[in-house]
Short mmCIF file of C-alpha atoms in Angstrom, two decimals:
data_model
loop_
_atom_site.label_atom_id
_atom_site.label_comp_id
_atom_site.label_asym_id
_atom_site.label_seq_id
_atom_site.Cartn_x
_atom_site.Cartn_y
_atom_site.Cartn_z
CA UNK A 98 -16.14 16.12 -16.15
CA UNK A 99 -15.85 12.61 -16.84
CA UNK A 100 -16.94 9.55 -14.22
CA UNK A 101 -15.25 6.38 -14.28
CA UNK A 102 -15.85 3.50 -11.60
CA UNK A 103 -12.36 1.14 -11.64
CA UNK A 104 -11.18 -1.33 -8.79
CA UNK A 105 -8.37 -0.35 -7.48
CA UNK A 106 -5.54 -2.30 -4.58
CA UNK A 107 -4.38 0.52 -1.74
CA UNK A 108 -0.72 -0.93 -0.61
CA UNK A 109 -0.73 0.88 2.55
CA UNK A 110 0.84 3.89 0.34
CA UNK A 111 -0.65 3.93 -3.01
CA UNK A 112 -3.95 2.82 -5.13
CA UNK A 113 -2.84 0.41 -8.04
CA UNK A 114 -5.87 0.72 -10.48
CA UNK A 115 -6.92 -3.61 -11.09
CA UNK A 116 -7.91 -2.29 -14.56
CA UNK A 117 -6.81 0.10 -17.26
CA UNK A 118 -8.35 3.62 -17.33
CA UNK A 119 -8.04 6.59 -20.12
CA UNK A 120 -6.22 9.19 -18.21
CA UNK A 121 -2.91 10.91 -19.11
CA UNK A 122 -0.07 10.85 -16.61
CA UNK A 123 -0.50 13.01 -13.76
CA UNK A 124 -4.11 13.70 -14.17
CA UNK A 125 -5.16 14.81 -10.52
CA UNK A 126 -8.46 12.73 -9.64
CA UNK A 127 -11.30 12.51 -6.84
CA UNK A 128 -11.38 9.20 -5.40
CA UNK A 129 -14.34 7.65 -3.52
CA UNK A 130 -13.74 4.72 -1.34
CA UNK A 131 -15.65 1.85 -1.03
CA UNK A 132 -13.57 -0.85 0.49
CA UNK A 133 -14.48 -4.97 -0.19
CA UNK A 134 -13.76 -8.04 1.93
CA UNK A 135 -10.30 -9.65 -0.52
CA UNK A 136 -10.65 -13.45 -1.60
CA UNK A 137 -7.61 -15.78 -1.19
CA UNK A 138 -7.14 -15.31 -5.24
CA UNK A 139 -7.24 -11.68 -5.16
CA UNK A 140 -4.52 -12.00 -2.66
CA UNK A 141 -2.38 -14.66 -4.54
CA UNK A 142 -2.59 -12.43 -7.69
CA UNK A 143 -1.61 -8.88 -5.40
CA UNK A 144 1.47 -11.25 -3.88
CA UNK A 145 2.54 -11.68 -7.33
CA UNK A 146 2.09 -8.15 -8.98
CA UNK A 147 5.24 -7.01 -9.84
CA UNK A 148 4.33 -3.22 -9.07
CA UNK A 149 3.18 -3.98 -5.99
CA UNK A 150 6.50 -6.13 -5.41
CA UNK A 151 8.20 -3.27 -6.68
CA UNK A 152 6.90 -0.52 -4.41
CA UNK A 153 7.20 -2.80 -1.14
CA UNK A 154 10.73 -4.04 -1.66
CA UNK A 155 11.35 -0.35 -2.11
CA UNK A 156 9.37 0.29 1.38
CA UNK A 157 11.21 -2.94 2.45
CA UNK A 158 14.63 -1.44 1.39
CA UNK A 159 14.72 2.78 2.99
CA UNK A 160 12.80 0.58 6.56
CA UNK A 161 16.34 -1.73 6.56
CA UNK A 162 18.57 1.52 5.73
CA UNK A 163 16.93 3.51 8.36
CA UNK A 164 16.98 1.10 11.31
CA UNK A 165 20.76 0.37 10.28
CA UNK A 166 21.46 3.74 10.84
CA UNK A 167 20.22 3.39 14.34
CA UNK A 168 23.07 0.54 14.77
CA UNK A 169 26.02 1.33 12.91
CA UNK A 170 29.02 2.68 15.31
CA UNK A 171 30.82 5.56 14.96
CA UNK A 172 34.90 4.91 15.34
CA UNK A 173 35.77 9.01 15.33
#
């Protein structure tokens, strides 16, 4: 068993690992949290990640198509 501490960004869905770490794809982990009080930087830089941009426009984009189904009408 191998123990590696990393800093890692939780997105409301996912962890996003702030460093790299040796594991192969798919690897199934135990994760401990501790959480930490963000800075303004840390903040700037996670507004500008483009994973984390990826992922939330994603989020972003299957919110929108589900409330449009809500509103659509139906002409039958």
């Amino acid at each position: 068993m191998i123990s590696q501490k990393i800093t890692a960004v939780f997105n409301g869905e996912a962890f996003y690992p702030m460093e790299t770490c040796n594991l192969k794809p798919n690897t199934k982990v135990t994760i401990t949290i501790e959480t930490e009080l963000m800075d303004e930087e840390q903040l700037k830089m996670m507004a500008n990640d483009p994973d984390i941009l990826e992922v939330t426009n994603a989020i972003n984009q299957e919110f929108m198509i589900t409330e449009m189904d809500g509103l659509t009408e139906n002409d039958d």
